[in-house]
Amino acid sequence: MNQFLEGISNSLADFSLATAAEFFKETSRNAVFSPYSLFIALFLTSAVNPPVSQQILKRLSFPNTEISQIDQIMQLKYLVKNIETVPPFKRPFNSPSFENFINNYNFTDDQKHIAYVILKKMTNKEKTDLPNEREKKFEYFLEKVTNGFDGNESSSLSKRVKSYKHLIKKDLVKYPVIAGSNFLFINSKTNFSLSDRVLKRMRDFIFETEFPSPGYELINEKVNLCTRGLIPNFLTPSDLSQSSLFLAVNTIYFKAKWENKFSRTNQQIPFYSFNDKETPTDFIKSTVSTKVYDRDGIVYIKLNYFRTQFVFEILMPKTIDHKKVDSELFNEFKQKAYHENFFIKYEKRARESTVFLMMPKFTIKTELMNFDKAINIPLLDSIVQKVVMIVNEEGTEAAAASGVQIKSARLDDPKVIKIDHPFIFVIRDPATQGILFMGEFYAPEETK
């Protein structure tokens, strides 16, 4: 793990759980937010506005609150680069031959970029007698992928070419698409300015515009592009104060397929929510081999995605009678889960098991959420976020936009686990404890 990321892993986890405990305290509705996106947006605000830097870094539990502006910017870029599998938005390939090659396949722009990134990495690892120059090496490797061999290549090169061809033909469509973007929108009506050193390192994502209009339109355009259309209208003019100096924005787009395939159930299954409410719901099902904890009144299950370090984890209190789900007990459970970090606690206690899992399909679209109270940094005008998450038999697609002003045991008959009453969930990286998304699911009817 990168030394910087290792140093702030606890900060990420503490910030995520503390924010969730405060934000979800009074809610009993479907909701999801991205702690990672909020963390980065606040970090960006700290990097460009020294007067509030100490307050922000302290609230983020940052290990070094004396860090310079330039170091913050460099580390900020790494925080985004660490999670992404594709560039945040379209970039040229700088290789006409690759573009001609990849256009022969019916891939999305994201898939084309993943193919490009992987080919770059493969050629950089090649240790044969290829030309020394990086670009020539890339073109040489691509020529072999396109036209085959003449019999003089090394076995190492041959294996890499075959591996890449298999990727293009079989696996690329299953690869995760994870992209993060940072933007700084400066209100041209104010006298806010940045030093030349900061401008030089941030010039690719700084925009000057008038608040609120037409600034909100430019902001929405960038957010819509980076979230692949999931968040087309991030802000309205009334959300943007004309007296704000700037708006720092981070977006995260996440799309990944399940490692174990799911299928839809043949019929709807009851989902039990509060007040004895029972709702017929579309469920998905699969026999999965993964880490499971199912005792002491708690169900924990970890679901892996294909080719990514991120996992989808579910925590649910067990009920004796599914038809009687107690709201007070659930609120006590979730607050304890956030304060004691149940996701790490029960991942450590969980054992590899094969279970037959059934869980609801769901879509959660949040309205603009205000985190001022949950995060509580007085000098900031507002801290807002929108999130869309879709969970189905294919996998998970989610997007967030944040803005800050100023070994398996095989069973012949696997145990059945049914996620059929309120639960909490996260998408996180167990290695760094970084939580991309965190949410609560109460009732299927709210997903329409």
CSV table of C-alpha atoms in Angstrom, one decimal:
chain,number,residue,atom,x,y,z
A,1,MET,CA,0.0,0.0,0.0
A,2,ASN,CA,1.2,3.5,-0.7
A,3,GLN,CA,2.8,5.1,2.4
A,4,PHE,CA,0.5,8.1,2.2
A,5,LEU,CA,-2.7,6.1,1.9
A,6,GLU,CA,-1.6,3.8,4.7
A,7,GLY,CA,-1.1,6.8,6.8
A,8,ILE,CA,-4.6,8.1,6.3
A,9,SER,CA,-6.5,4.7,6.2
A,10,ASN,CA,-7.6,5.2,9.8
A,11,SER,CA,-8.6,8.8,9.1
A,12,LEU,CA,-10.8,7.6,6.2
A,13,ALA,CA,-12.5,4.9,8.3
A,14,ASP,CA,-13.1,7.2,11.3
A,15,PHE,CA,-14.5,10.0,9.1
A,16,SER,CA,-16.8,7.6,7.3
A,17,LEU,CA,-18.3,6.0,10.4
A,18,ALA,CA,-18.6,9.2,12.4
A,19,THR,CA,-20.3,11.0,9.5
A,20,ALA,CA,-22.7,8.0,9.0
A,21,ALA,CA,-23.5,7.9,12.7
A,22,GLU,CA,-24.5,11.6,12.7
A,23,PHE,CA,-26.1,11.8,9.3
A,24,PHE,CA,-28.2,8.6,9.6
A,25,LYS,CA,-29.2,9.3,13.2
A,26,GLU,CA,-32.6,10.6,12.5
A,27,THR,CA,-33.4,8.9,9.2
A,28,SER,CA,-35.5,5.8,8.6
A,29,ARG,CA,-35.6,5.9,4.8
A,30,ASN,CA,-33.5,4.5,2.0
A,31,ALA,CA,-30.4,6.6,1.7
A,32,VAL,CA,-26.8,6.2,0.5
A,33,PHE,CA,-23.8,8.6,0.5
A,34,SER,CA,-20.1,8.5,-0.4
A,35,PRO,CA,-17.8,9.1,2.5
A,36,TYR,CA,-14.8,8.9,0.1
A,37,SER,CA,-16.2,11.6,-2.1
A,38,LEU,CA,-16.9,13.9,0.8
A,39,PHE,CA,-13.4,13.3,2.2
A,40,ILE,CA,-11.8,14.3,-1.1
A,41,ALA,CA,-14.0,17.3,-1.6
A,42,LEU,CA,-13.1,18.6,1.9
A,43,PHE,CA,-9.4,17.8,1.3
A,44,LEU,CA,-9.6,19.8,-1.9
A,45,THR,CA,-11.2,22.7,-0.1
A,46,SER,CA,-8.4,22.5,2.5
A,47,ALA,CA,-5.7,22.5,-0.2
A,48,VAL,CA,-6.9,25.7,-1.9
A,49,ASN,CA,-8.0,27.7,1.1
A,50,PRO,CA,-5.4,27.9,3.9
A,51,PRO,CA,-7.6,29.8,6.4
A,52,VAL,CA,-9.8,26.8,6.8
A,53,SER,CA,-7.2,24.1,6.3
A,54,GLN,CA,-6.5,23.4,9.9
A,55,GLN,CA,-10.2,23.0,10.8
A,56,ILE,CA,-10.8,20.7,7.9
A,57,LEU,CA,-7.8,18.5,8.4
A,58,LYS,CA,-8.6,18.2,12.1
A,59,ARG,CA,-12.2,17.2,11.3
A,60,LEU,CA,-10.8,14.6,8.8
A,61,SER,CA,-8.6,13.2,11.6
A,62,PHE,CA,-5.7,13.8,9.2
A,63,PRO,CA,-2.4,12.6,10.6
A,64,ASN,CA,-0.5,15.7,9.6
A,65,THR,CA,-2.3,19.0,10.0
A,66,GLU,CA,0.8,21.0,9.1
A,67,ILE,CA,1.0,19.7,5.5
A,68,SER,CA,1.7,22.3,2.8
A,69,GLN,CA,-0.7,23.3,0.0
A,70,ILE,CA,1.4,21.7,-2.7
A,71,ASP,CA,1.7,18.4,-0.8
A,72,GLN,CA,-2.0,18.4,-0.2
A,73,ILE,CA,-2.6,18.8,-3.9
A,74,MET,CA,-0.2,16.0,-4.8
A,75,GLN,CA,-1.8,13.7,-2.3
A,76,LEU,CA,-5.3,14.7,-3.4
A,77,LYS,CA,-4.5,13.5,-6.9
A,78,TYR,CA,-3.3,10.2,-5.5
A,79,LEU,CA,-6.5,9.7,-3.6
A,80,VAL,CA,-8.4,9.8,-6.8
A,81,LYS,CA,-5.9,7.9,-8.9
A,82,ASN,CA,-5.8,5.1,-6.3
A,83,ILE,CA,-9.3,4.0,-7.0
A,84,GLU,CA,-9.8,4.7,-10.7
A,85,THR,CA,-9.6,2.1,-13.5
A,86,VAL,CA,-10.2,4.7,-16.2
A,87,PRO,CA,-9.5,8.4,-16.7
A,88,PRO,CA,-12.1,10.7,-15.2
A,89,PHE,CA,-13.3,11.8,-18.6
A,90,LYS,CA,-12.3,11.2,-22.3
A,91,ARG,CA,-8.7,11.6,-23.1
A,92,PRO,CA,-6.9,10.9,-26.4
A,93,PHE,CA,-5.1,7.6,-26.6
A,94,ASN,CA,-2.0,9.2,-28.2
A,95,SER,CA,-1.8,6.2,-30.4
A,96,PRO,CA,-3.7,6.2,-33.8
A,97,SER,CA,-2.8,2.5,-34.3
A,98,PHE,CA,-4.5,1.6,-30.9
A,99,GLU,CA,-7.5,3.6,-31.8
A,100,ASN,CA,-7.8,1.8,-35.2
A,101,PHE,CA,-7.4,-1.5,-33.4
A,102,ILE,CA,-9.9,-1.0,-30.6
A,103,ASN,CA,-12.5,0.5,-32.9
A,104,ASN,CA,-12.9,-3.0,-34.4
A,105,TYR,CA,-14.7,-4.0,-31.2
A,106,ASN,CA,-18.1,-2.9,-29.9
A,107,PHE,CA,-16.8,-1.4,-26.6
A,108,THR,CA,-17.9,1.6,-24.6
A,109,ASP,CA,-15.5,4.5,-24.2
A,110,ASP,CA,-14.7,3.3,-20.7
A,111,GLN,CA,-13.9,-0.2,-21.9
A,112,LYS,CA,-11.6,1.2,-24.6
A,113,HIS,CA,-9.7,3.2,-22.0
A,114,ILE,CA,-9.4,0.1,-19.7
A,115,ALA,CA,-8.0,-1.8,-22.7
A,116,TYR,CA,-5.5,1.0,-23.3
A,117,VAL,CA,-4.4,1.2,-19.7
A,118,ILE,CA,-3.9,-2.6,-19.4
A,119,LEU,CA,-1.9,-2.7,-22.6
A,120,LYS,CA,0.3,0.1,-21.4
A,121,LYS,CA,0.9,-1.8,-18.1
A,122,MET,CA,1.7,-5.0,-19.9
A,123,THR,CA,4.2,-3.5,-22.3
A,124,ASN,CA,5.9,-1.7,-19.4
A,125,LYS,CA,6.4,-5.1,-17.7
A,126,GLU,CA,7.9,-6.7,-20.8
A,127,LYS,CA,11.6,-7.7,-20.2
A,128,THR,CA,12.5,-9.0,-23.7
A,129,ASP,CA,14.7,-7.3,-26.3
A,130,LEU,CA,12.1,-4.9,-27.3
A,131,PRO,CA,13.1,-1.3,-28.2
A,132,ASN,CA,14.0,0.8,-25.2
A,133,GLU,CA,11.7,3.7,-25.9
A,134,ARG,CA,8.4,3.3,-24.2
A,135,GLU,CA,6.2,4.3,-27.2
A,136,LYS,CA,8.1,2.0,-29.6
A,137,LYS,CA,7.6,-0.8,-27.1
A,138,PHE,CA,3.9,-0.1,-26.9
A,139,GLU,CA,3.5,-0.1,-30.7
A,140,TYR,CA,5.6,-3.2,-31.1
A,141,PHE,CA,3.4,-5.1,-28.6
A,142,LEU,CA,0.2,-3.8,-30.2
A,143,GLU,CA,1.5,-4.9,-33.7
A,144,LYS,CA,2.0,-8.5,-32.3
A,145,VAL,CA,-1.5,-8.4,-30.8
A,146,THR,CA,-3.0,-7.3,-34.1
A,147,ASN,CA,-1.0,-9.3,-36.6
A,148,GLY,CA,0.5,-12.3,-34.7
A,149,PHE,CA,4.0,-13.7,-34.6
A,150,ASP,CA,6.8,-14.5,-37.1
A,151,GLY,CA,8.2,-17.2,-34.8
A,152,ASN,CA,11.1,-15.2,-33.3
A,153,GLU,CA,9.4,-13.8,-30.2
A,154,SER,CA,10.2,-14.9,-26.7
A,155,SER,CA,7.8,-17.2,-24.8
A,156,SER,CA,7.2,-14.3,-22.3
A,157,LEU,CA,6.0,-12.0,-25.1
A,158,SER,CA,3.9,-14.8,-26.5
A,159,LYS,CA,2.1,-15.4,-23.2
A,160,ARG,CA,1.4,-11.7,-22.7
A,161,VAL,CA,0.0,-11.3,-26.2
A,162,LYS,CA,-2.3,-14.4,-25.7
A,163,SER,CA,-3.3,-13.1,-22.3
A,164,TYR,CA,-4.3,-9.7,-23.8
A,165,LYS,CA,-6.2,-11.3,-26.7
A,166,HIS,CA,-8.2,-13.3,-24.1
A,167,LEU,CA,-8.9,-10.2,-22.2
A,168,ILE,CA,-10.2,-8.3,-25.2
A,169,LYS,CA,-12.4,-11.2,-26.4
A,170,LYS,CA,-13.7,-12.6,-23.0
A,171,ASP,CA,-13.1,-10.5,-19.9
A,172,LEU,CA,-13.1,-6.8,-20.8
A,173,VAL,CA,-16.8,-6.4,-20.7
A,174,LYS,CA,-16.7,-7.6,-17.0
A,175,TYR,CA,-14.0,-5.2,-15.9
A,176,PRO,CA,-15.0,-2.6,-13.3
A,177,VAL,CA,-15.3,1.0,-14.3
A,178,ILE,CA,-14.2,3.3,-11.5
A,179,ALA,CA,-13.5,6.9,-12.1
A,180,GLY,CA,-12.9,9.9,-9.8
A,181,SER,CA,-12.8,13.6,-10.7
A,182,ASN,CA,-11.9,16.8,-8.9
A,183,PHE,CA,-13.0,20.3,-9.9
A,184,LEU,CA,-12.6,23.8,-8.5
A,185,PHE,CA,-15.2,26.3,-9.7
A,186,ILE,CA,-14.2,29.8,-8.7
A,187,ASN,CA,-16.8,32.6,-8.5
A,188,SER,CA,-15.6,35.3,-10.8
A,189,LYS,CA,-17.7,37.9,-8.9
A,190,THR,CA,-15.3,37.6,-5.9
A,191,ASN,CA,-11.6,38.4,-5.5
A,192,PHE,CA,-10.6,34.9,-4.6
A,193,SER,CA,-7.3,33.9,-6.2
A,194,LEU,CA,-4.7,31.1,-6.0
A,195,SER,CA,-0.9,31.2,-6.1
A,196,ASP,CA,0.9,30.5,-9.3
A,197,ARG,CA,2.3,27.3,-7.8
A,198,VAL,CA,-1.1,26.0,-7.0
A,199,LEU,CA,-2.6,27.1,-10.3
A,200,LYS,CA,0.1,25.2,-12.2
A,201,ARG,CA,-0.7,21.9,-10.5
A,202,MET,CA,-4.5,22.3,-10.7
A,203,ARG,CA,-4.9,24.0,-14.0
A,204,ASP,CA,-6.6,21.0,-15.6
A,205,PHE,CA,-9.6,21.1,-13.3
A,206,ILE,CA,-10.0,24.8,-12.4
A,207,PHE,CA,-12.9,26.8,-13.9
A,208,GLU,CA,-13.9,30.4,-13.4
A,209,THR,CA,-17.5,31.3,-13.7
A,210,GLU,CA,-20.2,33.5,-12.2
A,211,PHE,CA,-22.3,32.2,-9.2
A,212,PRO,CA,-25.1,31.2,-9.2
A,213,SER,CA,-25.7,31.5,-13.0
A,214,PRO,CA,-24.3,30.4,-15.4
A,215,GLY,CA,-22.0,28.7,-12.9
A,216,TYR,CA,-24.5,26.0,-11.8
A,217,GLU,CA,-25.0,25.0,-15.5
A,218,LEU,CA,-21.2,24.4,-16.0
A,219,ILE,CA,-21.0,22.5,-12.7
A,220,ASN,CA,-23.9,20.3,-13.8
A,221,GLU,CA,-22.4,19.7,-17.2
A,222,LYS,CA,-19.1,18.4,-15.6
A,223,VAL,CA,-20.8,16.3,-13.0
A,224,ASN,CA,-23.2,14.7,-15.6
A,225,LEU,CA,-20.2,13.8,-17.8
A,226,CYS,CA,-18.1,12.3,-15.0
A,227,THR,CA,-21.0,10.3,-13.5
A,228,ARG,CA,-22.0,8.9,-16.9
A,229,GLY,CA,-25.4,10.5,-16.8
A,230,LEU,CA,-26.5,9.2,-13.4
A,231,ILE,CA,-26.4,12.7,-11.9
A,232,PRO,CA,-27.6,15.1,-14.6
A,233,ASN,CA,-28.8,17.9,-12.3
A,234,PHE,CA,-26.5,18.2,-9.3
A,235,LEU,CA,-27.3,21.8,-8.4
A,236,THR,CA,-30.0,24.4,-9.0
A,237,PRO,CA,-29.3,28.2,-9.0
A,238,SER,CA,-30.6,28.4,-5.4
A,239,ASP,CA,-28.1,25.8,-4.2
A,240,LEU,CA,-25.2,28.1,-5.2
A,241,SER,CA,-24.6,31.3,-3.1
A,242,GLN,CA,-23.5,34.3,-5.1
A,243,SER,CA,-21.3,35.3,-2.3
A,244,SER,CA,-19.4,32.0,-2.2
A,245,LEU,CA,-15.7,32.2,-3.2
A,246,PHE,CA,-15.6,28.8,-4.8
A,247,LEU,CA,-17.1,25.4,-5.0
A,248,ALA,CA,-14.9,22.3,-4.6
A,249,VAL,CA,-16.4,19.3,-6.3
A,250,ASN,CA,-15.5,15.6,-6.3
A,251,THR,CA,-17.3,12.9,-8.3
A,252,ILE,CA,-17.0,9.1,-8.1
A,253,TYR,CA,-18.4,6.7,-10.6
A,254,PHE,CA,-18.5,3.0,-9.8
A,255,LYS,CA,-19.7,0.1,-11.9
A,256,ALA,CA,-18.7,-3.5,-11.2
A,257,LYS,CA,-20.1,-7.0,-11.8
A,258,TRP,CA,-20.5,-9.6,-9.2
A,259,GLU,CA,-17.8,-12.2,-8.9
A,260,ASN,CA,-20.5,-14.8,-8.4
A,261,LYS,CA,-23.3,-14.5,-10.9
A,262,PHE,CA,-26.8,-13.7,-9.7
A,263,SER,CA,-30.1,-14.4,-11.3
A,264,ARG,CA,-33.6,-13.1,-10.6
A,265,THR,CA,-36.0,-15.1,-8.5
A,266,ASN,CA,-39.0,-16.5,-10.4
A,267,GLN,CA,-41.5,-14.6,-8.3
A,268,GLN,CA,-41.5,-11.7,-5.9
A,269,ILE,CA,-40.6,-12.3,-2.3
A,270,PRO,CA,-41.9,-10.4,0.8
A,271,PHE,CA,-39.7,-7.7,2.3
A,272,TYR,CA,-40.6,-6.8,5.8
A,273,SER,CA,-40.2,-3.2,7.0
A,274,PHE,CA,-41.5,-1.4,10.1
A,275,ASN,CA,-45.1,-1.3,11.4
A,276,ASP,CA,-45.7,-4.9,10.1
A,277,LYS,CA,-45.5,-3.7,6.5
A,278,GLU,CA,-44.9,-6.4,4.0
A,279,THR,CA,-44.0,-5.6,0.3
A,280,PRO,CA,-43.7,-8.0,-2.6
A,281,THR,CA,-40.2,-7.3,-3.9
A,282,ASP,CA,-38.0,-8.4,-6.8
A,283,PHE,CA,-35.1,-10.4,-5.4
A,284,ILE,CA,-31.9,-11.8,-6.9
A,285,LYS,CA,-30.3,-15.1,-5.9
A,286,SER,CA,-27.0,-16.9,-6.1
A,287,THR,CA,-25.0,-19.7,-4.4
A,288,VAL,CA,-21.9,-17.8,-3.2
A,289,SER,CA,-18.7,-18.9,-1.5
A,290,THR,CA,-17.6,-16.0,0.6
A,291,LYS,CA,-17.1,-14.7,4.2
A,292,VAL,CA,-20.3,-15.1,6.3
A,293,TYR,CA,-21.2,-14.4,9.9
A,294,ASP,CA,-24.6,-15.6,11.1
A,295,ARG,CA,-25.0,-15.8,14.8
A,296,ASP,CA,-25.5,-13.6,18.0
A,297,GLY,CA,-28.4,-11.9,16.3
A,298,ILE,CA,-26.3,-10.5,13.4
A,299,VAL,CA,-26.0,-11.4,9.8
A,300,TYR,CA,-22.9,-10.2,7.9
A,301,ILE,CA,-22.0,-11.2,4.4
A,302,LYS,CA,-19.3,-10.0,2.0
A,303,LEU,CA,-19.8,-10.1,-1.7
A,304,ASN,CA,-16.9,-9.7,-4.1
A,305,TYR,CA,-16.8,-7.9,-7.4
A,306,PHE,CA,-15.0,-9.1,-10.5
A,307,ARG,CA,-11.4,-7.7,-10.8
A,308,THR,CA,-11.5,-5.1,-8.1
A,309,GLN,CA,-10.4,-4.8,-4.5
A,310,PHE,CA,-13.8,-3.3,-3.5
A,311,VAL,CA,-16.4,-5.4,-1.8
A,312,PHE,CA,-20.1,-5.1,-1.1
A,313,GLU,CA,-20.9,-5.8,2.6
A,314,ILE,CA,-24.3,-6.2,4.3
A,315,LEU,CA,-25.1,-6.1,8.0
A,316,MET,CA,-28.5,-7.0,9.2
A,317,PRO,CA,-30.0,-7.7,12.6
A,318,LYS,CA,-31.7,-11.1,12.8
A,319,THR,CA,-35.3,-11.2,13.8
A,320,ILE,CA,-37.3,-14.0,15.4
A,321,ASP,CA,-40.4,-13.1,13.6
A,322,HIS,CA,-39.7,-11.3,10.2
A,323,LYS,CA,-43.1,-9.8,10.3
A,324,LYS,CA,-42.2,-7.7,13.4
A,325,VAL,CA,-39.3,-5.5,12.6
A,326,ASP,CA,-38.7,-3.1,15.5
A,327,SER,CA,-37.6,0.4,14.4
A,328,GLU,CA,-36.1,1.3,17.8
A,329,LEU,CA,-34.0,-1.9,17.9
A,330,PHE,CA,-32.8,-1.3,14.4
A,331,ASN,CA,-31.8,2.3,15.2
A,332,GLU,CA,-29.8,1.0,18.2
A,333,PHE,CA,-28.2,-1.7,16.0
A,334,LYS,CA,-27.1,0.7,13.3
A,335,GLN,CA,-25.7,3.3,15.7
A,336,LYS,CA,-23.7,0.6,17.5
A,337,ALA,CA,-22.5,-0.7,14.1
A,338,TYR,CA,-21.2,2.8,13.1
A,339,HIS,CA,-19.6,3.6,16.5
A,340,GLU,CA,-17.9,0.1,16.8
A,341,ASN,CA,-17.2,-0.4,13.1
A,342,PHE,CA,-19.1,-3.7,12.8
A,343,PHE,CA,-17.9,-4.1,9.2
A,344,ILE,CA,-14.3,-4.7,10.3
A,345,LYS,CA,-15.3,-6.4,13.5
A,346,TYR,CA,-17.5,-9.0,11.8
A,347,GLU,CA,-15.3,-9.4,8.7
A,348,LYS,CA,-12.7,-10.7,11.1
A,349,ARG,CA,-15.1,-13.1,12.8
A,350,ALA,CA,-16.7,-14.3,9.5
A,351,ARG,CA,-15.7,-17.7,8.1
A,352,GLU,CA,-15.6,-18.8,4.5
A,353,SER,CA,-18.9,-20.5,3.7
A,354,THR,CA,-21.1,-21.5,0.8
A,355,VAL,CA,-24.6,-20.1,1.2
A,356,PHE,CA,-27.6,-19.6,-1.0
A,357,LEU,CA,-28.2,-15.9,-0.8
A,358,MET,CA,-31.3,-14.0,-1.7
A,359,MET,CA,-31.4,-10.2,-1.6
A,360,PRO,CA,-33.6,-7.4,-3.0
A,361,LYS,CA,-32.8,-5.5,-6.2
A,362,PHE,CA,-32.8,-1.9,-5.5
A,363,THR,CA,-32.2,1.6,-6.8
A,364,ILE,CA,-31.6,4.5,-4.4
A,365,LYS,CA,-31.5,8.1,-5.8
A,366,THR,CA,-30.9,10.7,-3.2
A,367,GLU,CA,-31.9,14.3,-3.4
A,368,LEU,CA,-29.3,16.9,-2.6
A,369,MET,CA,-28.1,16.0,0.9
A,370,ASN,CA,-26.7,18.6,3.3
A,371,PHE,CA,-23.9,17.4,5.6
A,372,ASP,CA,-23.3,20.7,7.4
A,373,LYS,CA,-24.6,19.4,10.7
A,374,ALA,CA,-23.0,15.9,10.4
A,375,ILE,CA,-19.5,17.3,9.6
A,376,ASN,CA,-19.8,20.7,11.4
A,377,ILE,CA,-17.0,22.9,10.1
A,378,PRO,CA,-18.3,26.5,10.8
A,379,LEU,CA,-16.3,28.4,8.2
A,380,LEU,CA,-17.8,26.4,5.3
A,381,ASP,CA,-20.9,27.7,3.5
A,382,SER,CA,-22.3,24.3,2.8
A,383,ILE,CA,-21.3,20.6,2.2
A,384,VAL,CA,-23.7,18.8,-0.2
A,385,GLN,CA,-23.8,15.5,-2.1
A,386,LYS,CA,-26.0,13.6,-4.5
A,387,VAL,CA,-25.8,9.8,-5.0
A,388,VAL,CA,-27.4,7.3,-7.3
A,389,MET,CA,-26.9,3.5,-6.6
A,390,ILE,CA,-28.3,0.6,-8.6
A,391,VAL,CA,-27.9,-3.0,-7.3
A,392,ASN,CA,-29.2,-5.9,-9.5
A,393,GLU,CA,-28.3,-9.3,-10.8
A,394,GLU,CA,-25.5,-7.9,-12.9
A,395,GLY,CA,-23.7,-6.0,-10.1
A,396,THR,CA,-23.6,-2.4,-8.8
A,397,GLU,CA,-23.6,0.9,-10.5
A,398,ALA,CA,-23.3,4.0,-8.4
A,399,ALA,CA,-22.2,7.6,-8.7
A,400,ALA,CA,-21.7,10.4,-6.2
A,401,ALA,CA,-21.0,14.1,-6.5
A,402,SER,CA,-19.9,16.1,-3.5
A,403,GLY,CA,-19.6,19.9,-3.3
A,404,VAL,CA,-18.0,22.0,-0.6
A,405,GLN,CA,-18.5,25.7,-0.6
A,406,ILE,CA,-15.6,27.6,0.6
A,407,LYS,CA,-10.6,-21.0,1.5
A,408,SER,CA,-14.2,-22.4,1.0
A,409,ALA,CA,-16.0,-25.3,2.7
A,410,ARG,CA,-18.3,-26.9,0.0
A,411,LEU,CA,-21.8,-27.9,1.2
A,412,ASP,CA,-24.1,-30.2,-0.6
A,413,ASP,CA,-27.1,-28.3,0.7
A,414,PRO,CA,-25.9,-24.7,1.3
A,415,LYS,CA,-27.4,-22.6,4.1
A,416,VAL,CA,-30.0,-20.1,3.0
A,417,ILE,CA,-29.6,-16.4,3.9
A,418,LYS,CA,-32.4,-14.1,3.0
A,419,ILE,CA,-31.9,-10.4,3.2
A,420,ASP,CA,-35.6,-9.6,3.7
A,421,HIS,CA,-35.8,-6.8,6.2
A,422,PRO,CA,-33.9,-3.5,6.8
A,423,PHE,CA,-30.1,-3.6,6.5
A,424,ILE,CA,-27.1,-1.4,6.2
A,425,PHE,CA,-24.4,-1.8,3.5
A,426,VAL,CA,-21.1,-0.4,2.3
A,427,ILE,CA,-18.8,-0.6,-0.7
A,428,ARG,CA,-15.3,-0.5,0.7
A,429,ASP,CA,-11.7,-1.6,0.2
A,430,PRO,CA,-10.8,-3.9,3.2
A,431,ALA,CA,-7.1,-3.2,2.7
A,432,THR,CA,-7.3,0.6,3.2
A,433,GLN,CA,-10.7,0.7,5.0
A,434,GLY,CA,-11.7,3.3,2.5
A,435,ILE,CA,-15.5,3.4,2.1
A,436,LEU,CA,-16.7,4.5,-1.3
A,437,PHE,CA,-20.4,4.2,-0.5
A,438,MET,CA,-22.4,3.6,2.6
A,439,GLY,CA,-26.2,3.3,2.9
A,440,GLU,CA,-29.3,2.0,4.6
A,441,PHE,CA,-32.2,0.1,3.0
A,442,TYR,CA,-35.6,0.2,4.7
A,443,ALA,CA,-38.4,-0.4,2.2
A,444,PRO,CA,-38.6,-1.3,-1.5
A,445,GLU,CA,-41.3,1.1,-2.4
A,446,GLU,CA,-38.9,4.0,-1.9
A,447,THR,CA,-36.7,2.9,-4.8
A,448,LYS,CA,-39.3,3.6,-7.5
